[in-house]
Short mmCIF file of C-alpha atoms in Angstrom, two decimals:
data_model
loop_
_atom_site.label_atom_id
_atom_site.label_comp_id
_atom_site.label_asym_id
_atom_site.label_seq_id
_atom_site.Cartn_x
_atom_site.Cartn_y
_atom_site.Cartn_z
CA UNK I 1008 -4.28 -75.01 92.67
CA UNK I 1009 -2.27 -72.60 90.43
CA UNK I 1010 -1.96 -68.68 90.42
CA UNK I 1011 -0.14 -66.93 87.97
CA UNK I 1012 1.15 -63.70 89.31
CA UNK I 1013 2.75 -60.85 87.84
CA UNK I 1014 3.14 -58.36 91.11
CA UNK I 1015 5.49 -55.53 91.34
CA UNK I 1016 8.70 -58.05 91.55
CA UNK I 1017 8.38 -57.92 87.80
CA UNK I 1018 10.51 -54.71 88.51
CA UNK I 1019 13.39 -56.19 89.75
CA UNK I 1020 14.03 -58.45 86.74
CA UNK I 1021 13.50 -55.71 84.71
CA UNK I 1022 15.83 -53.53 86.62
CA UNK I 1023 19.00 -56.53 85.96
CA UNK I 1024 18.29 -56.36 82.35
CA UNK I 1025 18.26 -52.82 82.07
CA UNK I 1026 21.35 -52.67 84.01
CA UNK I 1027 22.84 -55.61 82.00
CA UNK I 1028 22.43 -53.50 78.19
CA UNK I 1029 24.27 -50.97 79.99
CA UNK I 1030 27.71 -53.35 80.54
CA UNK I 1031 29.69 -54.04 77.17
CA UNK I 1032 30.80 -57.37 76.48
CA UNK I 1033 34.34 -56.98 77.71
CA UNK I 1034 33.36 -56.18 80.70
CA UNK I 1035 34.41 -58.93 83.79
CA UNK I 1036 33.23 -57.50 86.94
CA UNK I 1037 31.75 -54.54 88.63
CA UNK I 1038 31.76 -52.77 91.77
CA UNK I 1039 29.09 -52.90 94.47
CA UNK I 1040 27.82 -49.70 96.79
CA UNK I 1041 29.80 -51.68 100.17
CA UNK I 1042 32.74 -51.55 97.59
CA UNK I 1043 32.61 -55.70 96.87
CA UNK I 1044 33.69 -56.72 93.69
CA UNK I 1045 31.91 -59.07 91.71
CA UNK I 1046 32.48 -61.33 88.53
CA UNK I 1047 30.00 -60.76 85.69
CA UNK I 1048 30.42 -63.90 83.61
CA UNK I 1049 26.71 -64.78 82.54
CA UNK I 1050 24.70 -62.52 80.38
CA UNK I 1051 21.43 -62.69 81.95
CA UNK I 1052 19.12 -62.06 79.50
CA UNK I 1053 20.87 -64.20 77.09
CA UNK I 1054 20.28 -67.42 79.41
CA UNK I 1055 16.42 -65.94 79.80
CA UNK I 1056 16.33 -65.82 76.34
CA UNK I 1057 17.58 -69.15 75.86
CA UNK I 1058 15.00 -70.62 78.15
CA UNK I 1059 12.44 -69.07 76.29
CA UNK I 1060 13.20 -70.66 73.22
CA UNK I 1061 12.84 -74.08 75.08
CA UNK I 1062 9.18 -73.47 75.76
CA UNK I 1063 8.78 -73.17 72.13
CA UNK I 1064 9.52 -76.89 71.64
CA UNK I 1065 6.99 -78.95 70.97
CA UNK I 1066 8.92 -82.00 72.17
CA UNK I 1067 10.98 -80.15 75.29
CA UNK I 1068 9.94 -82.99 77.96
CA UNK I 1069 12.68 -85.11 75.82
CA UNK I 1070 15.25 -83.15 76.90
CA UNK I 1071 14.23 -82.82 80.78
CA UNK I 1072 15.67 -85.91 81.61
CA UNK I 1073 18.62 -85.06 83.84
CA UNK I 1074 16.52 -81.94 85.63
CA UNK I 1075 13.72 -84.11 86.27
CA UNK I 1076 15.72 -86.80 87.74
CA UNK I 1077 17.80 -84.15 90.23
CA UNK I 1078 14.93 -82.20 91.05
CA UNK I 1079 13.00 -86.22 91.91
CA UNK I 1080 16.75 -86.33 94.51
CA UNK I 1081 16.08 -82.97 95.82
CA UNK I 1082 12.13 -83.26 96.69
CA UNK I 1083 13.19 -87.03 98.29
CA UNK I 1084 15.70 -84.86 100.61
CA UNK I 1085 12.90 -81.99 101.61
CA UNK I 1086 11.12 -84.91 102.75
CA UNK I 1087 14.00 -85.97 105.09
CA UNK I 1088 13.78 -83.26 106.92
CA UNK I 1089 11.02 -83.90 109.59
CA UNK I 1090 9.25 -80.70 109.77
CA UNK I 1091 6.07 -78.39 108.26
CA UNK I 1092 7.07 -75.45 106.28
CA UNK I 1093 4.43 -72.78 106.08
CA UNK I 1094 6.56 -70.88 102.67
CA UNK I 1095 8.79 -73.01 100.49
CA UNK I 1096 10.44 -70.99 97.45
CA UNK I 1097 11.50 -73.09 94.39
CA UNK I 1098 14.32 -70.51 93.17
CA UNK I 1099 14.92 -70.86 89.36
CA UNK I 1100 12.32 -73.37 89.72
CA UNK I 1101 12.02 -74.04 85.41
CA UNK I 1102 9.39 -76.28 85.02
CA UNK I 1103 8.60 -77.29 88.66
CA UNK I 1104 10.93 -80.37 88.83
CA UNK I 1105 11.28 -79.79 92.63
CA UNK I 1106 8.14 -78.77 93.74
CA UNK I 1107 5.46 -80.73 91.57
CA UNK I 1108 6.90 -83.94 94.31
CA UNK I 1109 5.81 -82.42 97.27
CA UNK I 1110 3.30 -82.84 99.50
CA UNK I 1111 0.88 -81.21 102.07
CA UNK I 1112 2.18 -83.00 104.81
CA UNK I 1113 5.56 -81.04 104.30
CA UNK I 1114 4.63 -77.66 103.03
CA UNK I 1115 1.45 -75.50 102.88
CA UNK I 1116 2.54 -73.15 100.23
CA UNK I 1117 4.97 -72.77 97.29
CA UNK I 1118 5.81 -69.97 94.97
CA UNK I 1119 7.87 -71.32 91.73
CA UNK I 1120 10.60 -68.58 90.80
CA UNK I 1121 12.27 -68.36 87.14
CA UNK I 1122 13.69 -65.89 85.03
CA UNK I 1123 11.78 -66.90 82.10
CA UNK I 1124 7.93 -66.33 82.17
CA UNK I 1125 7.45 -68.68 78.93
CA UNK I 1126 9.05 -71.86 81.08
CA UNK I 1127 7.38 -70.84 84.24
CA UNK I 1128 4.05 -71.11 81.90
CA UNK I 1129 4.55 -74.60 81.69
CA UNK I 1130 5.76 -75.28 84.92
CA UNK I 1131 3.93 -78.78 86.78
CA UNK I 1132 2.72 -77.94 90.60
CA UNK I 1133 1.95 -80.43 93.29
CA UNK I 1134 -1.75 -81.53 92.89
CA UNK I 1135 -2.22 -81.29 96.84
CA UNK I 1136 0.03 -77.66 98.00
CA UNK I 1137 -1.28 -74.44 96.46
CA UNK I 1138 1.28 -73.19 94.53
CA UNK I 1139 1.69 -69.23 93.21
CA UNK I 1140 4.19 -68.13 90.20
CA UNK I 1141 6.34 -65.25 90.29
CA UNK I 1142 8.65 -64.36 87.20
CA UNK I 1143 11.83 -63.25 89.24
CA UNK I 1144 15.82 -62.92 88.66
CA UNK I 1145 17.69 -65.30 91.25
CA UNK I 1146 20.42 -62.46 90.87
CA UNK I 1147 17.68 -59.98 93.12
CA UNK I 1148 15.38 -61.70 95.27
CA UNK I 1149 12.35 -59.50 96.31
CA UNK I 1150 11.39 -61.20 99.64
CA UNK I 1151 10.86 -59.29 102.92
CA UNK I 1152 13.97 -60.48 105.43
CA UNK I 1153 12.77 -63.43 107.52
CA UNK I 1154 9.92 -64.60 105.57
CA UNK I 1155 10.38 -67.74 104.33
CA UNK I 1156 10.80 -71.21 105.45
CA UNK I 1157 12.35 -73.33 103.11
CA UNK I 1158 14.15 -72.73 99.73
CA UNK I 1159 15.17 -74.83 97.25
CA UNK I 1160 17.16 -74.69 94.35
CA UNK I 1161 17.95 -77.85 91.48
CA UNK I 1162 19.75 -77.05 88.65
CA UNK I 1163 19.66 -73.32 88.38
CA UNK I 1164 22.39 -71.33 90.35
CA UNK I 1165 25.64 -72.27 88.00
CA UNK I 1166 24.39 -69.28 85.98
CA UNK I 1167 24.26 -66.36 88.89
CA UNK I 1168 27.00 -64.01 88.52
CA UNK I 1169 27.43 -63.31 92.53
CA UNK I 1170 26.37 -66.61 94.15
CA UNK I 1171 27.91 -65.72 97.40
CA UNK I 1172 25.27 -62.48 97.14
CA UNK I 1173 22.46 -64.53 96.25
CA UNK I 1174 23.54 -66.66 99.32
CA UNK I 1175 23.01 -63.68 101.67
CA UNK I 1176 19.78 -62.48 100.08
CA UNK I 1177 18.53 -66.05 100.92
CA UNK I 1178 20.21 -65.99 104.76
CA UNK I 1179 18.03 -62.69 104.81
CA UNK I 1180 14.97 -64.34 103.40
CA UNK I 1181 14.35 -67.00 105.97
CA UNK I 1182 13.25 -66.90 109.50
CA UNK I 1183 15.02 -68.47 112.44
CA UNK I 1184 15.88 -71.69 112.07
CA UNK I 1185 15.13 -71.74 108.08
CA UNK I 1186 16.55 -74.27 105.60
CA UNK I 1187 18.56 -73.52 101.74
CA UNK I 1188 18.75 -77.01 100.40
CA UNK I 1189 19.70 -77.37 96.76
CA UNK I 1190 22.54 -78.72 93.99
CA UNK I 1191 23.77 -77.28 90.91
CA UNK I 1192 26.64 -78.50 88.69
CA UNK I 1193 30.13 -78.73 89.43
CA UNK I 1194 33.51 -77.89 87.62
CA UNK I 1195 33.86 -81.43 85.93
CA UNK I 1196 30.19 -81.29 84.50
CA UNK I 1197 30.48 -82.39 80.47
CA UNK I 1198 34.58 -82.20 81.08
CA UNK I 1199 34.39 -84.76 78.02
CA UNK I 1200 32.53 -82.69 75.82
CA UNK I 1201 35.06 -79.39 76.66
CA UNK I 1202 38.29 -81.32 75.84
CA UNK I 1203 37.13 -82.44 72.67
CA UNK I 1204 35.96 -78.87 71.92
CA UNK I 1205 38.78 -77.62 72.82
CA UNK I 1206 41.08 -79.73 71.41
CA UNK I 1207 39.20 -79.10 68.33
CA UNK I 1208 39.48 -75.87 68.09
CA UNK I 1209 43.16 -75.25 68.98
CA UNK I 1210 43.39 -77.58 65.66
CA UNK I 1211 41.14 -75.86 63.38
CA UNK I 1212 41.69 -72.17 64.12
CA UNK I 1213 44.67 -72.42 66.21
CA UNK I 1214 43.07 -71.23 69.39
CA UNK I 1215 40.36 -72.20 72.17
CA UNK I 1216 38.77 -69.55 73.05
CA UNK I 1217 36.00 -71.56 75.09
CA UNK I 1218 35.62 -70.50 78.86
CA UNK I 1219 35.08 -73.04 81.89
CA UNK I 1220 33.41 -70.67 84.15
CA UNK I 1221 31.97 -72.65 86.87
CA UNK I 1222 35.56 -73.51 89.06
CA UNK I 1223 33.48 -75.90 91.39
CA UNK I 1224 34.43 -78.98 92.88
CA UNK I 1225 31.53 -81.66 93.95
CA UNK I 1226 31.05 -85.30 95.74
CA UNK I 1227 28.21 -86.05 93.55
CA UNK I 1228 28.75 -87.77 89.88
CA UNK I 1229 26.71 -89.39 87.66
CA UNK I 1230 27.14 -90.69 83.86
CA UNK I 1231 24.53 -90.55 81.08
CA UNK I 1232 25.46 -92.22 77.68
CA UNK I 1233 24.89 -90.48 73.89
CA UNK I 1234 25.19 -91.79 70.83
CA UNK I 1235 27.39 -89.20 69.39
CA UNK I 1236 27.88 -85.25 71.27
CA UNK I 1237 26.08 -83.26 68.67
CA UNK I 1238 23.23 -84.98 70.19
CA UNK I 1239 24.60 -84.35 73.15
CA UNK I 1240 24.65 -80.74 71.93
CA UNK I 1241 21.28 -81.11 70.98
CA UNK I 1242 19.82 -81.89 74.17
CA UNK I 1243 21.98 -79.46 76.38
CA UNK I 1244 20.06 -76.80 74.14
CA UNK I 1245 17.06 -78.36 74.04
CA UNK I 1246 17.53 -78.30 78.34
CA UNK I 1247 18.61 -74.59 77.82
CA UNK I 1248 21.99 -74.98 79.38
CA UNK I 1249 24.14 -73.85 76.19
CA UNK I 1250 26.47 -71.02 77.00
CA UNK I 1251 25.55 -67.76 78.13
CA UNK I 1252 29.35 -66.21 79.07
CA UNK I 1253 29.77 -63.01 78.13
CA UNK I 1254 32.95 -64.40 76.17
CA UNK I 1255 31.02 -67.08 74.28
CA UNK I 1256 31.44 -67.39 70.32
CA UNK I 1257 28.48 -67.03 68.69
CA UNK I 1258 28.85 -69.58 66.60
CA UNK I 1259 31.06 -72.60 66.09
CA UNK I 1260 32.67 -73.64 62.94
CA UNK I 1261 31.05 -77.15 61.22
CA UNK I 1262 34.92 -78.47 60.79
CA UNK I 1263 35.18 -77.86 64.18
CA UNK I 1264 32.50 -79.62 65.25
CA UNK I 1265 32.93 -82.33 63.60
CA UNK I 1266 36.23 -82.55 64.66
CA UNK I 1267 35.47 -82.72 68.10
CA UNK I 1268 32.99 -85.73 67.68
CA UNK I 1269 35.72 -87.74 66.83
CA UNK I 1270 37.73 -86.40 69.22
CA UNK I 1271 35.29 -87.27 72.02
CA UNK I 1272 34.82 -90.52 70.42
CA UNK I 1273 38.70 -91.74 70.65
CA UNK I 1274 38.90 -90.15 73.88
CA UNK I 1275 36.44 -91.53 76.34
CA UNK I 1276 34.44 -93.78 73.36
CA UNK I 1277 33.23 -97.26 74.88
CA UNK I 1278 31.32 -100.07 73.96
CA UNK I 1279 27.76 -98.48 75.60
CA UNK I 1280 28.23 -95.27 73.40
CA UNK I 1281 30.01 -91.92 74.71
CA UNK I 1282 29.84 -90.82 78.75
CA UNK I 1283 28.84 -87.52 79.37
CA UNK I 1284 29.60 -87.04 82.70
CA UNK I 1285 26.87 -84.35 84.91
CA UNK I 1286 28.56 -83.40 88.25
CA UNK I 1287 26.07 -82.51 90.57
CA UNK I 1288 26.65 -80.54 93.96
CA UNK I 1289 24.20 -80.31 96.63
CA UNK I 1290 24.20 -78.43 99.68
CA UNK I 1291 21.86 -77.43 102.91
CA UNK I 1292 21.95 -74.77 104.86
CA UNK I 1293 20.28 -73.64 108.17
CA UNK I 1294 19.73 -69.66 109.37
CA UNK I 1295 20.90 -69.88 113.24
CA UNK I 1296 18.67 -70.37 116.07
CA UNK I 1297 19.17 -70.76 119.78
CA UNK I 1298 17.81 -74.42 119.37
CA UNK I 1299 19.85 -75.52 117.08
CA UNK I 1300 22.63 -77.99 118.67
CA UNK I 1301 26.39 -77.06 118.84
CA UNK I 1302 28.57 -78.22 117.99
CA UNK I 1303 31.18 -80.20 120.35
CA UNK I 1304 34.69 -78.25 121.32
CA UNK I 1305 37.42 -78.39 119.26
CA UNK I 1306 40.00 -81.38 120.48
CA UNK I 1307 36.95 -83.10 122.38
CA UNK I 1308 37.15 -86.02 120.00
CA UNK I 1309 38.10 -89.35 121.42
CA UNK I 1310 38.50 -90.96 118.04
CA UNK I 1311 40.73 -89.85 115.09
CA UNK I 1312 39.43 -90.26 110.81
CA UNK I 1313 42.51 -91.84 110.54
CA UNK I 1314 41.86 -94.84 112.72
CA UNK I 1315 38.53 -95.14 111.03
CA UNK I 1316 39.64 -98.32 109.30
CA UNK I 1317 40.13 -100.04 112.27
CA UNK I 1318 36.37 -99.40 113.08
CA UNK I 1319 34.90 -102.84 114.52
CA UNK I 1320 38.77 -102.74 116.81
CA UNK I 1321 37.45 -99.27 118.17
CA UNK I 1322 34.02 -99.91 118.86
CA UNK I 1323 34.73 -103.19 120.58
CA UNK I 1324 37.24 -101.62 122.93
CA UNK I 1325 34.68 -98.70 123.59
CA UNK I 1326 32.05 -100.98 124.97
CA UNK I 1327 34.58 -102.98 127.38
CA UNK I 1328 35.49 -99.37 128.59
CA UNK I 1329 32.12 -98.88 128.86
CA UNK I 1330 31.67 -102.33 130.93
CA UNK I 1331 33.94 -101.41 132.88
CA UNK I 1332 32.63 -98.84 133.53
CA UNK I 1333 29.96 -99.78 134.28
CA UNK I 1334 30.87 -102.67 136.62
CA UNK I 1335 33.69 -99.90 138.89
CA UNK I 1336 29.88 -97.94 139.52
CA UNK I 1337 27.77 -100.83 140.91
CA UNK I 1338 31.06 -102.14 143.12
CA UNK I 1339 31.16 -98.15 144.30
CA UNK I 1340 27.77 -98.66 144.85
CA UNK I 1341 27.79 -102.08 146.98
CA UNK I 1342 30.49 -100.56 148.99
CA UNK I 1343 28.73 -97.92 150.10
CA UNK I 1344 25.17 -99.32 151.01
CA UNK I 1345 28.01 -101.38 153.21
CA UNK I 1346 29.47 -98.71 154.96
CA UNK I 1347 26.18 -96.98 155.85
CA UNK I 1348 24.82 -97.16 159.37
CA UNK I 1349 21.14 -99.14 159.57
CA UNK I 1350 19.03 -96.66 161.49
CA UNK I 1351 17.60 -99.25 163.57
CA UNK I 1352 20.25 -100.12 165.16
CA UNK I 1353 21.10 -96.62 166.59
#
């Protein structure tokens, strides 16, 4: 079941773009009305653009390979948690990689979110929860405070300007007791690929102007091989996550490019091809609730991480404290049924 809507939250992406043509490209961070500051990095509409020119592939399921397989990881943990959701949100949702996996038994409704209207177009739903489509910036979320359920995220938040702001907007979105699960890329995504660029460019025009603007550090790694990184190139366009930094070059030099495949080649090369390493966060969240359990006091432990190699040592000498135990209560016991006067006899 799928409804396309196109409500009055239409304003509020329209409102960040408009807002956006006002900034000039030197421009690194603004001012908010509580007096935060915040970085702008991304160009918004440049990233929605970008997307849009994805939906105009006729082959663009080649390139979906690494969303499809996080968003796959991130529906399999939804599932873990055991509980019905009446709202789930799929925030920068692209194609539906999350949501299309899940199932009535865990949610009754879903609205997909994405900046770009032409991806959300071709977004895939789950056959059995009806599922509604907003077209929505994750930079201004237009949900009434303690509303939702559940929201996820896969693959989408790297590009928001104030992530700690569209943090809060989500703590203010769910009810009581809600859930924010969701992963995005870390700081040593496509490292490879950035060296060689780099490197590349400090050697044919004698400076790197290229920007690492994510700063995150993850648990979560996984490899992919290419032939060669224009391919590479190739399919992180194709996947719509070329550069969108206000700083970005708008176009790269062929020497330089070249130069950097065989850079990346004779630096991380190897008999399957060349690694392009995707570093992949994820995180969950709960809104606070009465129910949920504390946690213990601070110095209450019994056991300290750095005696955690001597595990089978520990819990052996836990259970014969616990047999002990256990034996000092039933000789308490016998004592006493001992020592008490039989009522008969008085």
């Amino acid at each position: 079941m799928i409804r396309s809507v196109t409500p009055r939250f239409l304003s509020c992406a329209r409102l960040a773009n408009s807002f956006e043509r006002l900034l000039t490209v030197s421009c690194k961070c603004l001012t908010t009305p509580k007096g935060e500051t915040t970085m702008n990095v991304f160009d918004r509409k440049a990233k929605r653009i970008q997307r849009d020119r994805t939906a105009l592939l006729p082959d663009y399921k080649v390139y979906e390979y690494i969303k499809e397989e996080f968003g796959y990881r991130l529906a399999d943990r939804v599932l873990d948690v055991k509980r019905e959701f009446d709202i789930l949100v799929d925030l920068g949702c692209g194609r539906g990689y999350v949501s299309k996996h899940l199932l009535k038994d865990t949610v009754k409704t879903i609205y997909q979110c994405e900046l770009s209207e032409k991806m959300l177009l071709q977004s895939e739903v789950s056959q059995e929860v009806p599922t509604h489509r907003i077209v929505m910036d994750e930079e201004f979320l237009p949900f009434k405070d303690e509303s939702l359920d559940i929201v996820v995220s896969s693959l989408s938040l790297h590009w928001v300007n104030d992530l700690p702001g569209c943090f809060r907007q989500v703590h203010n979105a769910l009810k009581k007791d809600g859930v924010f699960l969701g992963c995005l890329f870390g700081g040593d995504t496509l490292f490879e690929l950035r060296v060689s660029l780099q490197l590349a460019e400090q050697e044919k025009e004698g400076v790197s102007k290229l920007v690492d603007s994510s700063g995150l550090m993850g648990y979560y790694i996984d490899e992919i091989f290419s032939t060669h990184n224009k391919e590479l190139m190739y399919d992180l366009k194709g996947m719509a996550e070329n550069n969108c930094a206000w700083s970005r070059k708008n176009f790269l030099r062929r020497s330089t490019i070249e130069r950097a495949d065989e850079i990346y080649k004779e630096m991380y090369g190897n008999d399957k091809g060349v690694p392009a390493t995707f570093q992949v966060i994820y995180f969950i969240g709960w809104r606070p609730h009465p129910s949920q359990p504390k946690p213990a006091q601070r110095g209450s432990g019994q056991i300290s991480f750095k005696d955690l190699e001597n595990l089978d040592q520990i819990t052996q000498k836990l259970k014969d404290e616990d047999l002990d135990k256990l034996k000092s209560t039933s000789s308490d016991s016998g004592e006493n049924s001992d020592t008490k006067e039989d009522p008969k006899k008085s």
